[in-house]
Coordinates of C-alpha atoms in Angstrom, one line a residue:
Chain I
X1 CA 170.5 37.4 144.8
X2 CA 171.0 35.6 141.6
X3 CA 168.2 33.9 139.8
X4 CA 169.4 30.8 138.1
X5 CA 167.7 28.1 136.2
X6 CA 164.2 29.7 136.1
X7 CA 162.4 27.7 133.5
X8 CA 158.9 28.1 132.2
X9 CA 156.6 25.5 133.6
X10 CA 156.5 22.5 131.3
X11 CA 153.5 22.1 129.1
X12 CA 150.6 20.3 130.8
X13 CA 151.6 21.4 134.3
X14 CA 150.8 25.1 133.8
X15 CA 147.6 27.0 133.8
X16 CA 144.6 25.5 135.5
X17 CA 145.8 22.0 136.6
X18 CA 146.0 22.2 140.4
X19 CA 149.3 21.5 142.2
X20 CA 147.4 19.9 145.0
X21 CA 144.1 18.1 144.6
X22 CA 142.3 16.3 147.4
X23 CA 138.9 14.6 147.4
X24 CA 137.2 13.0 150.3
X25 CA 140.3 12.7 152.5
X26 CA 139.6 10.7 155.7
X27 CA 141.9 9.8 158.6
X28 CA 141.0 8.5 162.1
X29 CA 143.2 7.9 165.1
X30 CA 141.9 5.3 167.4
X31 CA 138.3 5.5 166.0
X32 CA 138.3 9.3 166.3
X33 CA 137.9 11.0 162.9
X34 CA 140.5 13.8 162.5
X35 CA 139.8 14.3 158.8
X36 CA 136.2 13.6 157.7
X37 CA 136.0 14.0 153.9
X38 CA 138.2 17.0 153.2
X39 CA 138.4 18.5 149.7
X40 CA 141.1 20.8 148.6
X41 CA 142.6 22.4 145.5
X42 CA 145.8 24.5 145.4
X43 CA 146.7 26.3 142.1
X44 CA 150.1 26.7 140.8
X45 CA 151.9 29.8 142.0
X46 CA 149.3 30.7 144.7
X47 CA 149.7 30.9 148.4
X48 CA 146.9 28.9 150.1
X49 CA 146.3 29.1 153.8
X50 CA 144.7 26.3 155.8
X51 CA 143.1 28.1 158.7
X52 CA 141.6 26.4 161.7
X53 CA 141.8 25.9 165.4
X54 CA 144.3 23.6 167.0
X55 CA 143.4 20.0 166.4
X56 CA 141.2 20.8 163.4
X57 CA 143.3 18.4 161.2
X58 CA 145.6 20.9 159.5
X59 CA 148.8 19.2 160.3
X60 CA 147.4 15.7 159.5
X61 CA 146.3 17.1 156.1
X62 CA 149.8 18.5 155.4
X63 CA 151.5 15.3 156.5
X64 CA 149.3 13.2 154.2
X65 CA 150.2 15.6 151.3
X66 CA 153.9 15.3 152.2
X67 CA 153.6 11.5 152.0
X68 CA 154.6 10.8 155.5
X69 CA 151.2 9.9 156.9
X70 CA 148.9 7.2 155.6
X71 CA 145.3 8.1 154.9
X72 CA 142.3 6.0 155.5
X73 CA 140.4 7.0 152.4
X74 CA 140.3 9.7 149.7
X75 CA 142.0 10.7 146.5
X76 CA 145.2 12.8 146.8
X77 CA 147.4 14.2 144.0
X78 CA 150.4 16.4 144.7
X79 CA 152.3 17.6 141.6
X80 CA 150.5 14.9 139.7
X81 CA 151.4 12.0 141.9
X82 CA 150.0 10.1 144.9
X83 CA 152.2 11.1 147.8
X84 CA 151.7 7.7 149.4
X85 CA 153.6 6.0 146.6
X86 CA 155.7 8.8 145.0
X87 CA 159.5 8.4 144.9
X88 CA 162.6 10.5 145.4
X89 CA 162.2 12.4 142.2
X90 CA 158.9 13.7 143.5
X91 CA 160.3 14.5 146.9
X92 CA 162.9 16.6 145.2
X93 CA 160.1 18.9 143.9
X94 CA 158.6 19.6 147.3
X95 CA 160.0 21.5 150.2
X96 CA 158.9 21.3 153.8
X97 CA 159.2 23.6 156.8
X98 CA 157.8 21.5 159.6
X99 CA 156.7 22.4 163.1
X100 CA 159.3 20.6 165.1
X101 CA 162.3 21.4 162.9
X102 CA 165.6 20.1 164.1
X103 CA 168.7 20.3 162.0
X104 CA 171.1 18.9 164.5
X105 CA 172.1 21.1 167.5
X106 CA 175.8 20.4 167.3
X107 CA 176.2 21.8 163.8
X108 CA 176.7 25.4 162.8
X109 CA 174.2 27.0 160.5
X110 CA 176.6 26.9 157.6
X111 CA 177.6 23.3 158.3
X112 CA 173.9 22.2 158.4
X113 CA 173.2 23.9 155.1
X114 CA 176.3 22.5 153.5
X115 CA 175.5 19.0 154.8
X116 CA 171.9 19.0 153.5
X117 CA 173.0 20.3 150.1
X118 CA 174.3 16.7 149.5
X119 CA 170.7 15.4 149.5
X120 CA 169.6 17.3 146.4
X121 CA 170.9 17.5 142.9
X122 CA 169.8 21.2 142.6
X123 CA 171.0 22.9 145.8
X124 CA 171.0 26.6 146.1
X125 CA 174.4 28.0 147.2
X126 CA 174.7 28.2 150.9
X127 CA 175.7 31.9 150.9
X128 CA 172.6 32.7 148.8
X129 CA 170.4 30.9 151.3
X130 CA 172.0 32.6 154.2
X131 CA 171.4 36.0 152.7
X132 CA 167.8 35.1 151.7
X133 CA 166.8 34.2 155.2
X134 CA 169.0 36.9 156.9
X135 CA 171.3 34.5 158.8
X136 CA 174.7 35.6 157.4
X137 CA 175.8 36.8 160.8
X138 CA 174.8 33.5 162.4
X139 CA 176.5 31.4 159.8
X140 CA 179.1 30.2 162.4
X141 CA 176.7 29.8 165.3
X142 CA 175.7 26.3 166.5
X143 CA 172.0 25.5 165.7
X144 CA 171.4 24.8 169.3
X145 CA 172.3 28.4 170.2
X146 CA 169.9 30.1 167.8
X147 CA 166.8 31.9 169.0
X148 CA 163.4 30.5 168.1
X149 CA 162.9 32.9 165.2
X150 CA 166.4 32.3 163.8
X151 CA 165.8 28.5 163.9
X152 CA 162.6 29.0 162.0
X153 CA 164.5 30.9 159.4
X154 CA 167.0 28.1 159.1
X155 CA 164.1 25.8 158.7
X156 CA 162.9 27.9 155.7
X157 CA 166.4 27.9 154.2
X158 CA 166.5 24.1 154.5
X159 CA 163.0 23.8 153.1
X160 CA 163.8 25.7 149.9
X161 CA 167.4 24.5 149.5
X162 CA 166.5 22.1 146.6
X163 CA 164.5 24.7 144.7
X164 CA 161.1 23.1 145.3
X165 CA 158.0 23.9 143.2
X166 CA 155.8 23.5 146.2
X167 CA 156.6 24.4 149.8
X168 CA 154.6 23.3 152.8
X169 CA 154.8 25.6 155.9
X170 CA 153.2 24.0 158.9
X171 CA 152.3 26.7 161.5
X172 CA 155.5 28.5 160.7
X173 CA 155.2 31.4 163.1
X174 CA 153.8 29.7 166.2
X175 CA 155.6 31.1 169.2
X176 CA 157.3 33.9 167.3
X177 CA 157.3 37.5 168.6
X178 CA 155.6 40.1 166.4
X179 CA 158.9 41.4 164.9
X180 CA 160.1 37.9 164.0
X181 CA 156.7 37.1 162.6
X182 CA 156.7 40.1 160.3
X183 CA 160.2 39.2 159.1
X184 CA 159.0 35.7 158.4
X185 CA 156.0 37.0 156.4
X186 CA 158.5 38.9 154.2
X187 CA 160.4 35.6 153.6
X188 CA 157.2 33.9 152.4
X189 CA 156.4 36.9 150.1
X190 CA 159.9 36.6 148.6
X191 CA 159.3 32.9 148.1
X192 CA 156.1 33.6 146.3
X193 CA 157.7 36.2 144.1
X194 CA 160.0 33.5 142.8
X195 CA 157.1 31.5 141.6
X196 CA 156.9 28.9 144.3
X197 CA 153.5 27.5 145.3
X198 CA 153.0 27.8 149.0
X199 CA 150.6 25.8 151.2
X200 CA 150.7 27.0 154.8
X201 CA 148.7 26.1 157.9
X202 CA 148.0 28.6 160.6
X203 CA 145.7 29.4 163.4
X204 CA 146.4 33.1 163.1
X205 CA 143.8 34.9 161.1
X206 CA 145.9 37.9 160.4
X207 CA 148.6 35.6 159.0
X208 CA 146.2 34.0 156.6
X209 CA 144.9 37.5 155.6
X210 CA 148.4 38.8 155.2
X211 CA 149.9 36.1 153.1
X212 CA 147.3 34.0 151.3
X213 CA 145.6 34.4 148.0
X214 CA 142.9 32.1 149.2
X215 CA 142.0 30.8 152.6
X216 CA 140.5 27.5 153.4
X217 CA 138.8 27.2 156.8
X218 CA 139.1 23.8 158.4
X219 CA 136.7 22.7 161.1
X220 CA 135.7 19.2 162.2
X221 CA 138.0 17.6 159.7
X222 CA 136.4 19.3 156.6
X223 CA 137.0 22.4 154.6
X224 CA 134.0 24.6 155.5
X225 CA 134.8 27.6 153.4
X226 CA 137.3 28.6 150.7
X227 CA 137.7 32.2 149.5
X228 CA 140.2 35.1 149.2
X229 CA 140.7 36.4 152.7
X230 CA 138.6 39.5 152.2
X231 CA 135.7 37.4 151.0
X232 CA 135.8 34.6 153.5
X233 CA 132.6 33.9 155.2
X234 CA 130.5 35.2 152.2
X235 CA 127.0 35.7 153.4
X236 CA 128.1 35.8 157.1
X237 CA 130.3 38.7 156.2
X238 CA 127.5 40.7 154.6
X239 CA 125.3 40.5 157.7
X240 CA 125.5 43.7 159.8
X241 CA 124.3 44.2 163.3
X242 CA 122.1 47.2 164.1
X243 CA 122.1 47.9 167.8
X244 CA 120.4 50.5 169.9
X245 CA 118.7 51.1 173.3
X246 CA 115.0 51.3 173.7
X247 CA 113.3 51.9 177.0
X248 CA 116.6 51.1 178.8
X249 CA 117.1 47.7 177.1
X250 CA 119.5 46.8 174.4
X251 CA 117.9 45.8 171.1
X252 CA 119.7 44.3 168.1
X253 CA 118.9 43.2 164.6
X254 CA 121.1 41.1 162.3
X255 CA 120.4 41.9 158.7
X256 CA 121.9 42.0 155.2
X257 CA 120.1 45.3 154.6
X258 CA 121.0 47.6 157.5
X259 CA 119.9 50.8 155.6
X260 CA 116.3 49.5 155.6
X261 CA 116.4 48.6 159.2
X262 CA 117.8 52.1 160.0
X263 CA 115.2 53.9 157.9
X264 CA 112.3 52.1 159.8
X265 CA 114.0 52.7 163.1
X266 CA 114.5 56.4 162.5
X267 CA 111.0 56.8 161.2
X268 CA 109.6 55.2 164.3
X269 CA 111.7 57.3 166.6
X270 CA 111.2 61.1 166.5
X271 CA 114.1 61.9 168.8
X272 CA 117.7 60.7 169.2
X273 CA 118.3 56.9 169.2
X274 CA 120.5 56.1 172.2
X275 CA 123.5 53.8 171.7
X276 CA 122.8 53.4 167.9
X277 CA 125.5 51.4 166.1
X278 CA 125.8 49.5 162.9
X279 CA 128.7 46.9 162.8
X280 CA 130.0 44.6 160.1
X281 CA 131.5 41.3 161.4
X282 CA 135.3 41.3 161.5
X283 CA 137.2 38.5 159.9
X284 CA 137.6 37.0 163.3
X285 CA 133.8 37.0 164.0
X286 CA 133.3 35.3 160.6
X287 CA 136.0 32.8 161.4
X288 CA 134.6 32.0 164.8
X289 CA 131.1 31.5 163.5
X290 CA 132.4 29.3 160.7
X291 CA 134.4 27.1 163.0
X292 CA 131.7 27.0 165.7
X293 CA 128.7 26.7 163.3
X294 CA 129.9 23.5 161.8
X295 CA 127.7 20.5 162.6
X296 CA 129.7 18.3 164.9
X297 CA 132.5 20.8 164.7
X298 CA 133.3 21.0 168.4
X299 CA 136.9 22.0 168.9
X300 CA 139.3 19.1 168.9
Chain T
X1 CA 163.6 34.4 147.1
X2 CA 163.9 33.3 143.5
X3 CA 164.9 30.3 141.5
X4 CA 162.1 27.8 141.6
X5 CA 162.8 25.0 139.3
X6 CA 160.0 23.7 137.2
X7 CA 161.7 22.2 134.2
X8 CA 163.3 18.8 134.1
X9 CA 165.4 18.1 137.1
X10 CA 168.5 16.0 137.3
X11 CA 168.1 12.7 139.1
X12 CA 168.5 12.8 142.9
X13 CA 172.0 12.2 144.3
X14 CA 173.1 8.5 144.6
X15 CA 172.7 6.7 147.9
X16 CA 176.5 6.3 148.0
X17 CA 177.1 10.1 147.8
X18 CA 174.6 10.7 150.6
X19 CA 176.2 7.9 152.7
X20 CA 179.5 9.6 152.4
X21 CA 178.0 12.9 153.6
X22 CA 176.4 11.0 156.4
X23 CA 179.6 9.4 157.6
X24 CA 181.3 12.9 157.7
X25 CA 178.3 14.3 159.6
X26 CA 178.1 11.4 162.0
X27 CA 181.7 11.8 162.9
X28 CA 181.4 15.6 163.3
X29 CA 178.4 15.2 165.6
X30 CA 180.0 12.3 167.6
X31 CA 183.2 14.3 168.1
X32 CA 181.1 17.2 169.5
X33 CA 179.2 15.1 172.0
X34 CA 181.7 15.5 174.7
X35 CA 180.1 13.1 177.2
X36 CA 179.6 10.3 174.7
X37 CA 183.2 10.7 173.5
X38 CA 184.7 10.7 177.0
X39 CA 182.5 7.7 178.0
X40 CA 183.3 5.8 174.8
X41 CA 187.1 6.1 175.1
X42 CA 187.5 6.2 178.9
X43 CA 185.2 3.3 179.8
X44 CA 187.4 0.4 178.5
X45 CA 190.5 2.0 179.8
X46 CA 189.0 2.6 183.2
X47 CA 187.7 -0.9 183.4
X48 CA 191.1 -2.2 182.6
X49 CA 192.6 -0.1 185.3
X50 CA 190.0 -0.9 188.0
X51 CA 189.7 -4.6 187.4
X52 CA 193.5 -5.1 187.1
X53 CA 193.9 -3.2 190.4
X54 CA 191.5 -5.6 192.1
X55 CA 192.2 -8.9 190.4
X56 CA 195.6 -8.2 188.9
X57 CA 197.3 -11.0 190.8
X58 CA 194.7 -13.6 189.8
X59 CA 195.2 -16.1 187.0
X60 CA 192.7 -17.5 184.6
X61 CA 192.5 -21.1 183.4
X62 CA 195.7 -22.0 181.7
X63 CA 198.0 -19.8 183.8
X64 CA 196.8 -16.7 181.9
X65 CA 197.4 -13.5 183.9
X66 CA 194.2 -11.7 184.6
X67 CA 194.9 -8.5 182.5
X68 CA 195.6 -10.6 179.5
X69 CA 192.3 -12.5 179.8
X70 CA 190.5 -9.3 180.6
X71 CA 191.8 -7.3 177.6
X72 CA 189.9 -9.6 175.3
X73 CA 186.7 -9.1 177.3
X74 CA 187.0 -5.4 177.6
X75 CA 187.9 -5.0 173.9
X76 CA 184.7 -6.9 173.1
X77 CA 182.7 -4.8 175.5
X78 CA 184.0 -1.6 174.0
X79 CA 182.9 -2.8 170.6
X80 CA 179.4 -3.5 171.9
X81 CA 179.2 -0.2 173.6
X82 CA 180.4 1.8 170.6
X83 CA 178.1 0.0 168.2
X84 CA 175.1 -1.5 169.8
X85 CA 174.6 0.8 172.8
X86 CA 175.7 4.1 171.3
X87 CA 173.9 3.6 168.0
X88 CA 170.7 2.4 169.5
X89 CA 170.4 5.3 172.0
X90 CA 171.4 8.0 169.5
X91 CA 168.9 6.8 166.9
X92 CA 166.1 6.9 169.5
X93 CA 167.2 10.4 170.4
X94 CA 167.5 11.5 166.8
X95 CA 164.0 10.2 166.1
X96 CA 162.6 12.0 169.1
X97 CA 164.3 15.3 168.1
X98 CA 162.7 15.1 164.6
X99 CA 166.1 14.7 162.8
X100 CA 164.9 11.5 161.1
X101 CA 161.7 13.1 160.0
X102 CA 163.8 15.7 158.0
X103 CA 165.8 12.8 156.4
X104 CA 162.5 11.2 155.4
X105 CA 161.2 14.4 153.9
X106 CA 164.4 14.7 151.9
X107 CA 163.8 11.2 150.5
X108 CA 167.0 9.8 152.1
X109 CA 167.5 6.1 151.3
X110 CA 167.6 4.3 154.6
X111 CA 170.7 2.4 153.5
X112 CA 172.6 5.7 153.2
X113 CA 171.6 6.5 156.8
X114 CA 172.6 3.1 158.1
X115 CA 175.9 3.4 156.2
X116 CA 176.6 6.6 157.9
X117 CA 176.2 4.9 161.3
X118 CA 178.4 2.0 160.3
X119 CA 181.2 4.4 159.0
X120 CA 181.1 6.4 162.2
X121 CA 181.2 3.2 164.4
X122 CA 184.2 1.8 162.5
X123 CA 186.2 5.0 162.8
X124 CA 185.4 5.5 166.5
X125 CA 186.1 1.9 167.2
X126 CA 189.6 2.2 165.6
X127 CA 190.3 5.2 167.8
X128 CA 189.0 3.4 170.9
X129 CA 191.2 0.3 170.3
X130 CA 194.2 2.5 169.4
X131 CA 193.9 3.9 172.9
X132 CA 193.1 0.7 174.8
X133 CA 195.8 -1.6 173.3
X134 CA 198.8 0.5 174.2
X135 CA 197.4 0.9 177.8
X136 CA 197.2 -2.9 178.1
X137 CA 200.6 -3.5 176.4
X138 CA 202.6 -0.9 178.2
X139 CA 200.7 -0.6 181.5
X140 CA 199.9 -4.3 182.1
X141 CA 202.4 -6.2 179.9
X142 CA 199.7 -7.8 178.0
X143 CA 201.2 -9.4 174.9
X144 CA 199.7 -8.2 171.6
X145 CA 198.5 -10.8 168.9
X146 CA 201.6 -12.8 168.1
X147 CA 201.6 -12.8 164.4
X148 CA 199.8 -11.5 161.3
X149 CA 197.3 -14.4 161.5
X150 CA 196.3 -13.4 165.0
X151 CA 196.1 -9.7 164.0
X152 CA 193.8 -10.7 161.1
X153 CA 191.6 -12.7 163.6
X154 CA 191.5 -9.6 165.8
X155 CA 190.5 -7.5 162.7
X156 CA 187.7 -9.7 161.4
X157 CA 186.3 -10.4 164.9
X158 CA 186.2 -6.6 165.6
X159 CA 184.6 -5.7 162.3
X160 CA 182.0 -8.5 162.3
X161 CA 181.2 -7.7 166.0
X162 CA 180.8 -4.0 165.2
X163 CA 178.6 -4.7 162.2
X164 CA 176.4 -7.0 164.3
X165 CA 176.3 -4.4 167.1
X166 CA 175.4 -1.5 164.8
X167 CA 172.7 -3.4 162.9
X168 CA 171.2 -4.6 166.2
X169 CA 171.5 -1.1 167.6
X170 CA 169.4 0.2 164.7
X171 CA 167.0 -2.6 165.2
X172 CA 166.4 -2.0 169.0
X173 CA 166.1 1.7 168.5
X174 CA 162.6 0.9 167.1
X175 CA 161.5 -0.2 170.5
X176 CA 158.4 1.7 171.6
X177 CA 158.6 4.4 174.2
X178 CA 160.5 7.6 174.7
X179 CA 164.2 8.0 173.8
X180 CA 165.1 7.9 177.5
X181 CA 163.2 4.7 178.2
X182 CA 164.8 3.1 175.1
X183 CA 168.2 4.2 176.4
X184 CA 167.5 2.6 179.8
X185 CA 166.5 -0.6 178.2
X186 CA 169.5 -0.8 176.0
X187 CA 171.9 0.0 178.8
X188 CA 170.4 -2.6 181.1
X189 CA 170.6 -5.3 178.3
X190 CA 174.2 -4.4 177.6
X191 CA 175.2 -4.6 181.2
X192 CA 173.6 -8.0 181.8
X193 CA 175.2 -9.3 178.6
X194 CA 178.6 -8.3 179.9
X195 CA 178.2 -10.4 183.0
X196 CA 176.7 -13.4 181.1
X197 CA 179.3 -13.4 178.4
X198 CA 182.5 -13.8 180.4
X199 CA 183.8 -10.3 180.1
X200 CA 184.6 -9.9 183.8
X201 CA 184.8 -13.5 184.9
X202 CA 186.3 -16.5 183.2
X203 CA 183.5 -17.9 181.0
X204 CA 184.0 -21.4 182.5
X205 CA 183.4 -20.1 186.0
X206 CA 179.8 -19.1 185.0
X207 CA 176.9 -21.5 185.8
X208 CA 176.0 -23.7 182.9
X209 CA 172.6 -22.1 182.2
X210 CA 174.3 -18.7 182.0
X211 CA 176.8 -20.1 179.5
X212 CA 174.1 -21.5 177.3
X213 CA 172.0 -18.3 177.4
X214 CA 175.0 -16.2 176.6
X215 CA 175.9 -18.4 173.6
X216 CA 172.7 -17.2 172.0
X217 CA 173.9 -13.6 172.0
X218 CA 176.8 -12.0 170.0
X219 CA 178.9 -10.7 172.9
X220 CA 180.0 -14.2 174.1
X221 CA 181.3 -15.0 170.6
X222 CA 182.9 -11.6 170.2
X223 CA 184.7 -12.1 173.5
X224 CA 185.8 -15.6 172.6
X225 CA 187.0 -14.4 169.3
X226 CA 189.0 -11.7 171.0
X227 CA 190.5 -14.3 173.3
X228 CA 191.6 -16.3 170.3
X229 CA 193.5 -13.3 169.1
X230 CA 195.2 -12.3 172.4
X231 CA 195.7 -15.6 174.3
X232 CA 198.2 -18.3 173.5
X233 CA 197.0 -21.2 171.3
X234 CA 196.9 -23.7 174.2
X235 CA 194.4 -21.5 176.1
X236 CA 191.8 -22.6 173.6
X237 CA 191.6 -25.9 175.5
X238 CA 189.9 -24.1 178.3
X239 CA 187.0 -22.9 176.2
X240 CA 183.7 -24.6 176.6
X241 CA 184.1 -26.5 173.3
X242 CA 187.8 -27.1 173.9
X243 CA 188.8 -24.8 171.0
X244 CA 188.3 -21.3 169.6
X245 CA 185.4 -22.3 167.3
X246 CA 186.1 -19.7 164.7
X247 CA 183.7 -21.2 162.3
X248 CA 180.8 -21.0 164.8
X249 CA 181.8 -17.5 165.7
X250 CA 181.5 -16.3 162.1
X251 CA 178.2 -18.2 161.9
X252 CA 176.6 -16.7 165.0
X253 CA 177.9 -13.2 164.4
X254 CA 176.9 -13.4 160.7
X255 CA 173.5 -14.7 161.7
X256 CA 173.0 -11.8 164.0
X257 CA 173.9 -9.3 161.2
X258 CA 171.3 -10.9 159.0
X259 CA 168.7 -11.1 161.7
X260 CA 169.4 -7.5 162.5
X261 CA 169.1 -6.4 158.9
X262 CA 165.7 -8.2 158.5
X263 CA 164.4 -6.6 161.7
X264 CA 165.6 -3.2 160.5
X265 CA 164.0 -3.6 157.2
X266 CA 160.7 -4.5 158.8
X267 CA 160.6 -2.1 161.8
X268 CA 162.8 0.9 161.0
X269 CA 160.8 4.1 161.2
X270 CA 161.7 7.7 160.6
X271 CA 159.1 8.9 163.0
X272 CA 157.6 7.9 166.3
X273 CA 154.6 5.7 166.1
X274 CA 151.3 7.3 165.2
X275 CA 149.5 8.6 168.2

């Protein structure tokens, strides 16, 4: 694949200034708050995953950032501009792979890519795009005949056609089989390798862990935690559970110092401790307690 | 995947360039919608065949043979179907399918999208009339417009009618509800207008209240304008006003174009309403 027109970031946009900056974002539908004071920063070049259950407000957040959904309150900056008022020059710098992608069923893959090239002044060549997403063999196939996974790949090709600096991926692998999902992850990694900033939403933990530099957990319309995937949950993560049987009953202790608990337990028990185990919470456990532990954070 | 662009970008393509790409795309997609194509081209011809078979021996006011009178009406109806009805229903479907959301994300100027529709309508209309007119001429002996002036009348009435229909089709596509309910509403409206506007029956045979109601809508004027192109000059005496009223036709159709544009500008949305 050729790499054309790679320019260093212009002065002032590099380094620490965030690509996306959100403060106190609020949005209600019919009196029901979907976003309730969400804060978010995405740095240039990183892959940030918004992780949360269905209905947590991920898609609404992305739509506000894309400038297609009005917000009730809050300050939003994407690539230095307010998406609600930004113009076509700004649009040219972002790419979107949306949930309900439809490029026109009657067109072939190549026709769709050739057509949408007319909307940007910096289109990537169609053949390059086809190769990048692995759709060379489907180039002549009508979009309506593609499999779900192939259609998502076309959506990615369309999303990056104009060489965007920032790409939004809204639940990109929902409904994909495991093979297609892994292929898709590789696409996102390739995208990152080219310097594109990626903001993706997902309700799959392993996807966030696999792709993201940082994960933001959304629950109840707020960001309840932000950290690299291996550190998400912080204190929750460090708590271990020591479990054993005593007089036929299960006993368990949740602690940040399992060694101390064990030493006391072993000292107090001269013989074998039945059923003894020490477990650290999985990412999933942490995620579930983050999502469930939020005040007012019932699933919606 | 490489080649992210972070330096200075060239300005986005002009609306005219996108509009050209849209016209090409709209025609491609239209040509591949087999049902729509068949309906669009076969409907006026079929109507001509059916109604002439039933009423072929009748005459309309001024000793005009039925097929001659009817050609004007069915040409006008074809224009309405291909502009108003087809455009309104396809936009509602495109919005529901998320096609318009993609255009919005790409920063497409709405004018470029509208221009694509207009271009598609004009090309499809030319093809439709190129099929209908020979059928009428050689199948039913309907005389064609007698001179250049009448052909010109035919031309401006067709184009102005198609413009009004397209713009109003875009406007009604914003009606709330699913694409299929919008389609039902548009089809019902189009059908009723055909009966009110003197397409099937002589306009003078309609009850007065129906005539007055029809005069508010474009189809009546489109039909009357078509009669002025196809019927002999003296037939104008049998119109409601005793003449062809070209000035008023331009005025009413033009007013509908402007009303439609204003409604489009105020109500056109790329997405379905917020939930």
